[in-house]
Amino acid sequence: MTSKNWSAVGVALVTGASALAAPGAWAAETKSAPQDGSVLRVCASSVEAPYSMKDAKGFENKIAMVVAEAMGRRAEFVWFDKAAIYLVRDGLDKKLCDVVLGVDEGDERLLTTKPYFRTGYVYVTRPDEGEVGKSWEAIRNPEFNKFAVRFQTPGELMIKQAGKYEGTVSYQLSLVNFEDKRNKYTQVPADKLVSEVASGEADIAIAFASDVARYLKASSKPLNVTMIDDDFALADGTRIPLHYDQAMGVRKDDKDLAAALDAAISKAQPQIDQVLRDEGVPLLKQNT
């Protein structure tokens, strides 16, 4: 449910969103409802657009409803007014909810399911800038000097590796109104990555594709999107992935739920893919 954050490597009855789920799928507010075989208690952030939103119109909310329906359950969202990186600590580990969506397959904190989609980092540019190229090295182009990226992500590491971070750090901080990042979690809004390129403020954005797909579709100005090859490594040779399989996570001892989710993901994969296509997420072939 988060972008690939390098430091984290992350109500009302549903109305419009429920139409995208199979018949009977719905979501309701709950804080600490007991486990019930008729519901799937989903840990959900109310402030993690486009993944999860209080009105349950985030695309991960829709996927949760599709998967719950495939299990013969209904999705019940346990809402947290915090960024999704806190859902495991404050929700799953405290047994207030039972599943987190949008985690990296193999996340060491969790027992993860089979992946349900794979995507990666993209360049977002204006058409007048021409072809960018698919390698991370493309950002060395001298015409690219102002970058829109999210903090503590591979995108930020890329501009540091290219020697362009110092020249753009003040601009980066302006994207969050120079808020102090030391005392609270602060992140560049995903829609701002797109609007900064569209307006000409940024030369290029480097973003996780599912972070920005919705806003690219809604942009009033056409923008180019280029999937970056998974070819990035630091100066010491440490490889930094740019493509990720996305899975669901449960508590490590919840093997039965993980198995049930695996079966439901397989059953509902066509509907999951449709949600992602509607969102505009470019998909890559999954590793597993």
mmCIF file of C-alpha atoms in Angstrom:
data_model
loop_
_atom_site.group_PDB
_atom_site.id
_atom_site.type_symbol
_atom_site.label_atom_id
_atom_site.label_comp_id
_atom_site.label_asym_id
_atom_site.label_seq_id
_atom_site.Cartn_x
_atom_site.Cartn_y
_atom_site.Cartn_z
ATOM 1 C CA MET A 1 0.000 0.000 0.000
ATOM 2 C CA THR A 2 2.987 2.223 -0.071
ATOM 3 C CA SER A 3 5.450 3.189 -2.721
ATOM 4 C CA LYS A 4 8.764 1.387 -2.468
ATOM 5 C CA ASN A 5 9.969 3.507 0.409
ATOM 6 C CA TRP A 6 13.599 2.626 1.069
ATOM 7 C CA SER A 7 13.343 3.326 4.817
ATOM 8 C CA ALA A 8 10.198 1.203 5.213
ATOM 9 C CA VAL A 9 10.841 -1.468 2.396
ATOM 10 C CA GLY A 10 4.791 1.457 3.108
ATOM 11 C CA VAL A 11 -16.015 5.414 7.867
ATOM 12 C CA ALA A 12 -18.969 5.082 5.830
ATOM 13 C CA LEU A 13 -20.418 2.143 3.952
ATOM 14 C CA VAL A 14 -18.762 1.839 0.576
ATOM 15 C CA THR A 15 -20.812 3.217 -2.277
ATOM 16 C CA GLY A 16 -19.146 3.831 -5.637
ATOM 17 C CA ALA A 17 -16.160 1.576 -4.994
ATOM 18 C CA SER A 18 -18.356 -1.424 -4.282
ATOM 19 C CA ALA A 19 -19.518 -1.474 -7.862
ATOM 20 C CA LEU A 20 -16.083 -2.677 -8.900
ATOM 21 C CA ALA A 21 -16.226 -5.669 -6.583
ATOM 22 C CA ALA A 22 -18.231 -8.800 -7.190
ATOM 23 C CA PRO A 23 -21.845 -8.690 -5.945
ATOM 24 C CA GLY A 24 -22.124 -8.763 -2.183
ATOM 25 C CA ALA A 25 -18.688 -7.331 -1.420
ATOM 26 C CA TRP A 26 -18.811 -4.363 0.934
ATOM 27 C CA ALA A 27 -16.743 -2.571 3.519
ATOM 28 C CA ALA A 28 -17.616 -1.030 6.856
ATOM 29 C CA GLU A 29 -15.765 0.815 9.571
ATOM 30 C CA THR A 30 -14.473 -1.189 12.506
ATOM 31 C CA LYS A 31 -11.824 -0.619 15.167
ATOM 32 C CA SER A 32 -11.307 -3.919 16.922
ATOM 33 C CA ALA A 33 -13.908 -6.392 15.768
ATOM 34 C CA PRO A 34 -13.150 -10.005 16.634
ATOM 35 C CA GLN A 35 -12.076 -12.406 13.926
ATOM 36 C CA ASP A 36 -15.072 -13.723 12.062
ATOM 37 C CA GLY A 37 -15.063 -16.242 9.245
ATOM 38 C CA SER A 38 -17.569 -14.102 7.356
ATOM 39 C CA VAL A 39 -15.311 -11.034 7.143
ATOM 40 C CA LEU A 40 -11.784 -10.193 6.053
ATOM 41 C CA ARG A 41 -10.405 -7.504 8.363
ATOM 42 C CA VAL A 42 -8.173 -5.336 6.215
ATOM 43 C CA CYS A 43 -5.657 -2.903 7.738
ATOM 44 C CA ALA A 44 -6.246 0.313 5.798
ATOM 45 C CA SER A 45 -4.866 3.842 5.806
ATOM 46 C CA SER A 46 -7.346 6.649 5.229
ATOM 47 C CA VAL A 47 -4.556 8.929 3.959
ATOM 48 C CA GLU A 48 -2.682 6.815 1.417
ATOM 49 C CA ALA A 49 -4.135 7.850 -1.947
ATOM 50 C CA PRO A 50 -4.265 6.384 -4.518
ATOM 51 C CA TYR A 51 -3.901 3.045 -2.707
ATOM 52 C CA SER A 52 -6.312 3.500 0.165
ATOM 53 C CA MET A 53 -8.732 6.298 0.969
ATOM 54 C CA LYS A 54 -11.397 6.872 3.595
ATOM 55 C CA ASP A 55 -14.159 6.491 0.999
ATOM 56 C CA ALA A 56 -12.636 3.110 0.008
ATOM 57 C CA LYS A 57 -12.042 4.314 -3.554
ATOM 58 C CA GLY A 58 -8.338 3.557 -3.444
ATOM 59 C CA PHE A 59 -7.413 0.792 -5.841
ATOM 60 C CA GLU A 60 -6.073 -1.434 -3.045
ATOM 61 C CA ASN A 61 -9.437 -1.032 -1.299
ATOM 62 C CA LYS A 62 -11.110 -2.303 -4.461
ATOM 63 C CA ILE A 63 -8.715 -5.232 -4.719
ATOM 64 C CA ALA A 64 -9.367 -6.141 -1.090
ATOM 65 C CA MET A 65 -13.086 -6.320 -1.801
ATOM 66 C CA VAL A 66 -12.541 -8.477 -4.885
ATOM 67 C CA VAL A 67 -10.325 -10.911 -2.949
ATOM 68 C CA ALA A 68 -12.682 -11.037 0.032
ATOM 69 C CA GLU A 69 -15.554 -11.915 -2.286
ATOM 70 C CA ALA A 70 -13.449 -14.724 -3.804
ATOM 71 C CA MET A 71 -13.015 -16.066 -0.254
ATOM 72 C CA GLY A 72 -16.753 -15.960 0.373
ATOM 73 C CA ARG A 73 -16.259 -13.105 2.824
ATOM 74 C CA ARG A 74 -16.874 -9.387 2.910
ATOM 75 C CA ALA A 75 -14.040 -6.890 3.300
ATOM 76 C CA GLU A 76 -14.144 -4.931 6.533
ATOM 77 C CA PHE A 77 -11.629 -2.078 6.666
ATOM 78 C CA VAL A 78 -9.998 -1.154 9.953
ATOM 79 C CA TRP A 79 -9.071 2.463 9.316
ATOM 80 C CA PHE A 80 -5.962 4.229 10.567
ATOM 81 C CA ASP A 81 -5.389 7.945 10.042
ATOM 82 C CA LYS A 82 -1.690 7.290 9.495
ATOM 83 C CA ALA A 83 0.532 6.558 6.535
ATOM 84 C CA ALA A 84 0.501 2.938 5.414
ATOM 85 C CA ILE A 85 4.051 2.334 6.665
ATOM 86 C CA TYR A 86 2.547 2.122 10.179
ATOM 87 C CA LEU A 87 -0.124 -0.471 9.420
ATOM 88 C CA VAL A 88 1.946 -3.507 10.402
ATOM 89 C CA ARG A 89 3.129 -2.057 13.705
ATOM 90 C CA ASP A 90 -0.088 -0.352 14.772
ATOM 91 C CA GLY A 91 -2.681 -2.631 13.223
ATOM 92 C CA LEU A 92 -1.565 -6.099 12.223
ATOM 93 C CA ASP A 93 0.845 -6.736 15.105
ATOM 94 C CA LYS A 94 -1.781 -5.577 17.617
ATOM 95 C CA LYS A 95 -4.350 -7.916 16.046
ATOM 96 C CA LEU A 96 -6.720 -5.083 15.261
ATOM 97 C CA CYS A 97 -6.823 -6.313 11.660
ATOM 98 C CA ASP A 98 -5.555 -9.364 9.799
ATOM 99 C CA VAL A 99 -4.147 -8.478 6.369
ATOM 100 C CA VAL A 100 -2.129 -5.665 4.816
ATOM 101 C CA LEU A 101 -2.136 -5.108 1.066
ATOM 102 C CA GLY A 102 0.649 -3.746 -1.106
ATOM 103 C CA VAL A 103 3.699 -5.191 0.646
ATOM 104 C CA ASP A 104 6.810 -6.528 -1.035
ATOM 105 C CA GLU A 105 6.789 -10.268 -1.511
ATOM 106 C CA GLY A 106 9.042 -11.759 1.176
ATOM 107 C CA ASP A 107 8.766 -8.765 3.550
ATOM 108 C CA GLU A 108 10.596 -10.059 6.616
ATOM 109 C CA ARG A 109 8.049 -8.646 9.060
ATOM 110 C CA LEU A 110 5.259 -10.758 7.637
ATOM 111 C CA LEU A 111 4.092 -13.991 6.097
ATOM 112 C CA THR A 112 3.398 -12.865 2.555
ATOM 113 C CA THR A 113 1.054 -14.278 -0.046
ATOM 114 C CA LYS A 114 1.726 -14.979 -3.657
ATOM 115 C CA PRO A 115 2.074 -11.700 -5.578
ATOM 116 C CA TYR A 116 -0.997 -10.243 -7.231
ATOM 117 C CA PHE A 117 0.778 -7.696 -9.431
ATOM 118 C CA ARG A 118 4.220 -6.489 -10.402
ATOM 119 C CA THR A 119 5.248 -3.036 -11.545
ATOM 120 C CA GLY A 120 8.233 -0.749 -11.286
ATOM 121 C CA TYR A 121 9.695 2.711 -11.331
ATOM 122 C CA VAL A 122 8.932 4.975 -14.270
ATOM 123 C CA TYR A 123 10.086 8.254 -15.714
ATOM 124 C CA VAL A 124 7.376 10.876 -16.189
ATOM 125 C CA THR A 125 8.267 13.517 -18.781
ATOM 126 C CA ARG A 126 6.660 16.002 -21.122
ATOM 127 C CA PRO A 127 6.311 14.990 -24.782
ATOM 128 C CA ASP A 128 8.500 17.879 -25.933
ATOM 129 C CA GLU A 129 11.432 16.309 -24.091
ATOM 130 C CA GLY A 130 11.549 13.400 -26.530
ATOM 131 C CA GLU A 131 12.620 9.845 -25.753
ATOM 132 C CA VAL A 132 14.232 9.510 -22.343
ATOM 133 C CA GLY A 133 15.644 5.999 -22.527
ATOM 134 C CA LYS A 134 14.949 3.116 -20.176
ATOM 135 C CA SER A 135 18.182 2.958 -18.174
ATOM 136 C CA TRP A 136 18.593 4.744 -14.854
ATOM 137 C CA GLU A 137 21.622 6.390 -16.467
ATOM 138 C CA ALA A 138 19.209 8.469 -18.564
ATOM 139 C CA ILE A 139 18.936 10.962 -15.714
ATOM 140 C CA ARG A 140 22.546 11.993 -16.321
ATOM 141 C CA ASN A 141 21.222 13.943 -19.324
ATOM 142 C CA PRO A 142 22.377 17.549 -18.698
ATOM 143 C CA GLU A 143 18.880 18.783 -19.536
ATOM 144 C CA PHE A 144 17.534 17.098 -16.392
ATOM 145 C CA ASN A 145 18.337 19.187 -13.346
ATOM 146 C CA LYS A 146 15.111 19.456 -11.357
ATOM 147 C CA PHE A 147 13.704 16.115 -10.219
ATOM 148 C CA ALA A 148 10.398 15.286 -8.560
ATOM 149 C CA VAL A 149 10.843 12.156 -6.432
ATOM 150 C CA ARG A 150 9.532 10.819 -3.145
ATOM 151 C CA PHE A 151 11.841 10.822 -0.152
ATOM 152 C CA GLN A 152 13.858 7.713 0.739
ATOM 153 C CA THR A 153 13.027 5.819 -2.429
ATOM 154 C CA PRO A 154 15.161 4.347 -5.208
ATOM 155 C CA GLY A 155 14.348 7.487 -7.203
ATOM 156 C CA GLU A 156 16.126 9.600 -4.611
ATOM 157 C CA LEU A 157 19.068 7.192 -4.591
ATOM 158 C CA MET A 158 19.279 7.439 -8.369
ATOM 159 C CA ILE A 159 19.703 11.209 -8.406
ATOM 160 C CA LYS A 160 22.292 10.930 -5.627
ATOM 161 C CA GLN A 161 24.205 8.334 -7.638
ATOM 162 C CA ALA A 162 24.053 10.611 -10.675
ATOM 163 C CA GLY A 163 25.571 13.460 -8.651
ATOM 164 C CA LYS A 164 22.503 15.662 -9.026
ATOM 165 C CA TYR A 165 20.989 15.527 -5.551
ATOM 166 C CA GLU A 166 22.616 18.614 -4.052
ATOM 167 C CA GLY A 167 21.438 20.745 -6.936
ATOM 168 C CA THR A 168 17.820 19.725 -6.482
ATOM 169 C CA VAL A 169 17.495 19.256 -2.702
ATOM 170 C CA SER A 170 15.988 22.701 -2.081
ATOM 171 C CA TYR A 171 13.386 22.059 -4.760
ATOM 172 C CA GLN A 172 12.630 18.648 -3.226
ATOM 173 C CA LEU A 173 11.973 20.214 0.157
ATOM 174 C CA SER A 174 9.721 22.816 -1.422
ATOM 175 C CA LEU A 175 7.401 19.984 -2.491
ATOM 176 C CA VAL A 176 6.488 19.468 1.185
ATOM 177 C CA ASN A 177 6.586 23.174 2.092
ATOM 178 C CA PHE A 178 9.946 22.674 3.829
ATOM 179 C CA GLU A 179 8.369 20.636 6.622
ATOM 180 C CA ASP A 180 10.848 19.092 9.046
ATOM 181 C CA LYS A 181 11.226 15.390 8.217
ATOM 182 C CA ARG A 182 13.103 14.525 11.401
ATOM 183 C CA ASN A 183 10.164 14.576 13.794
ATOM 184 C CA LYS A 184 7.377 13.090 11.714
ATOM 185 C CA TYR A 185 6.801 11.055 8.594
ATOM 186 C CA THR A 186 6.714 13.465 5.672
ATOM 187 C CA GLN A 187 6.277 12.421 2.071
ATOM 188 C CA VAL A 188 5.756 14.123 -1.280
ATOM 189 C CA PRO A 189 2.130 13.544 -2.387
ATOM 190 C CA ALA A 190 2.002 11.245 -5.396
ATOM 191 C CA ASP A 191 -0.211 13.594 -7.396
ATOM 192 C CA LYS A 192 2.341 16.367 -6.959
ATOM 193 C CA LEU A 193 4.983 14.320 -8.791
ATOM 194 C CA VAL A 194 2.746 14.423 -11.849
ATOM 195 C CA SER A 195 1.564 18.020 -11.569
ATOM 196 C CA GLU A 196 5.108 19.322 -11.161
ATOM 197 C CA VAL A 197 6.141 17.795 -14.490
ATOM 198 C CA ALA A 198 2.928 18.855 -16.234
ATOM 199 C CA SER A 199 3.398 22.454 -15.106
ATOM 200 C CA GLY A 200 7.045 22.546 -16.159
ATOM 201 C CA GLU A 201 8.323 23.030 -12.609
ATOM 202 C CA ALA A 202 10.160 19.689 -12.685
ATOM 203 C CA ASP A 203 12.191 18.442 -15.628
ATOM 204 C CA ILE A 204 11.367 14.829 -14.848
ATOM 205 C CA ALA A 205 9.710 12.713 -12.159
ATOM 206 C CA ILE A 206 10.929 9.318 -11.017
ATOM 207 C CA ALA A 207 8.009 7.468 -9.457
ATOM 208 C CA PHE A 208 6.722 4.023 -8.586
ATOM 209 C CA ALA A 209 4.166 3.405 -11.327
ATOM 210 C CA SER A 210 1.216 2.557 -9.106
ATOM 211 C CA ASP A 211 1.807 5.737 -7.083
ATOM 212 C CA VAL A 212 1.102 7.959 -10.057
ATOM 213 C CA ALA A 213 -1.011 6.004 -12.576
ATOM 214 C CA ARG A 214 -4.289 7.564 -11.453
ATOM 215 C CA TYR A 215 -2.918 11.089 -11.688
ATOM 216 C CA LEU A 216 -1.350 10.498 -15.077
ATOM 217 C CA LYS A 217 -4.760 9.456 -16.411
ATOM 218 C CA ALA A 218 -6.328 12.575 -14.914
ATOM 219 C CA SER A 219 -3.627 14.994 -16.083
ATOM 220 C CA SER A 220 -4.917 17.859 -18.218
ATOM 221 C CA LYS A 221 -1.680 17.742 -20.186
ATOM 222 C CA PRO A 222 -0.370 14.626 -21.949
ATOM 223 C CA LEU A 223 2.717 13.137 -20.355
ATOM 224 C CA ASN A 224 5.074 10.353 -21.352
ATOM 225 C CA VAL A 225 5.667 7.378 -19.080
ATOM 226 C CA THR A 226 8.709 5.142 -19.483
ATOM 227 C CA MET A 227 9.292 1.997 -17.426
ATOM 228 C CA ILE A 228 12.882 2.043 -16.161
ATOM 229 C CA ASP A 229 14.969 -1.087 -16.659
ATOM 230 C CA ASP A 230 15.796 -2.978 -13.491
ATOM 231 C CA ASP A 231 19.476 -2.087 -13.846
ATOM 232 C CA PHE A 232 20.328 0.192 -10.932
ATOM 233 C CA ALA A 233 23.218 -0.357 -8.508
ATOM 234 C CA LEU A 234 25.082 1.894 -6.087
ATOM 235 C CA ALA A 235 28.749 2.766 -6.485
ATOM 236 C CA ASP A 236 29.737 -0.135 -4.194
ATOM 237 C CA GLY A 237 27.855 -2.591 -6.390
ATOM 238 C CA THR A 238 24.783 -2.912 -4.151
ATOM 239 C CA ARG A 239 21.830 -3.626 -6.415
ATOM 240 C CA ILE A 240 18.713 -1.545 -5.780
ATOM 241 C CA PRO A 241 15.589 -3.150 -7.295
ATOM 242 C CA LEU A 242 13.372 -0.978 -9.454
ATOM 243 C CA HIS A 243 10.735 -3.654 -10.182
ATOM 244 C CA TYR A 244 8.660 -5.186 -7.390
ATOM 245 C CA ASP A 245 6.149 -7.980 -6.891
ATOM 246 C CA GLN A 246 3.308 -6.781 -4.675
ATOM 247 C CA ALA A 247 1.710 -9.179 -2.214
ATOM 248 C CA MET A 248 -0.500 -9.250 0.853
ATOM 249 C CA GLY A 249 0.886 -9.779 4.322
ATOM 250 C CA VAL A 250 -0.472 -11.494 7.439
ATOM 251 C CA ARG A 251 1.024 -12.322 10.830
ATOM 252 C CA LYS A 252 3.695 -15.004 10.580
ATOM 253 C CA ASP A 253 1.648 -17.551 12.499
ATOM 254 C CA ASP A 254 -1.484 -16.998 10.390
ATOM 255 C CA LYS A 255 -0.705 -19.687 7.821
ATOM 256 C CA ASP A 256 -4.311 -20.666 7.249
ATOM 257 C CA LEU A 257 -5.274 -17.123 6.282
ATOM 258 C CA ALA A 258 -2.250 -16.838 4.001
ATOM 259 C CA ALA A 259 -3.265 -20.048 2.233
ATOM 260 C CA ALA A 260 -6.858 -18.837 1.873
ATOM 261 C CA LEU A 261 -5.640 -15.548 0.435
ATOM 262 C CA ASP A 262 -3.371 -17.359 -2.026
ATOM 263 C CA ALA A 263 -6.326 -19.356 -3.310
ATOM 264 C CA ALA A 264 -8.490 -16.245 -3.516
ATOM 265 C CA ILE A 265 -5.826 -14.278 -5.395
ATOM 266 C CA SER A 266 -5.576 -17.063 -7.982
ATOM 267 C CA LYS A 267 -9.343 -17.197 -8.325
ATOM 268 C CA ALA A 268 -9.789 -13.428 -8.534
ATOM 269 C CA GLN A 269 -6.722 -12.581 -10.635
ATOM 270 C CA PRO A 270 -8.797 -11.531 -13.686
ATOM 271 C CA GLN A 271 -10.801 -9.088 -11.546
ATOM 272 C CA ILE A 272 -7.640 -7.836 -9.839
ATOM 273 C CA ASP A 273 -6.065 -7.227 -13.237
ATOM 274 C CA GLN A 274 -9.153 -5.294 -14.313
ATOM 275 C CA VAL A 275 -8.930 -3.009 -11.265
ATOM 276 C CA LEU A 276 -5.290 -2.332 -12.116
ATOM 277 C CA ARG A 277 -6.080 -1.694 -15.789
ATOM 278 C CA ASP A 278 -8.836 0.726 -14.791
ATOM 279 C CA GLU A 279 -6.314 2.468 -12.543
ATOM 280 C CA GLY A 280 -3.827 2.674 -15.433
ATOM 281 C CA VAL A 281 -1.024 0.754 -13.691
ATOM 282 C CA PRO A 282 1.528 -0.637 -16.191
ATOM 283 C CA LEU A 283 2.046 -4.281 -15.267
ATOM 284 C CA LEU A 284 5.164 -6.413 -15.527
ATOM 285 C CA LYS A 285 5.356 -10.182 -15.639
ATOM 286 C CA GLN A 286 5.439 -11.530 -12.109
ATOM 287 C CA ASN A 287 8.466 -13.482 -10.922
ATOM 288 C CA THR A 288 6.357 -16.200 -9.351
#
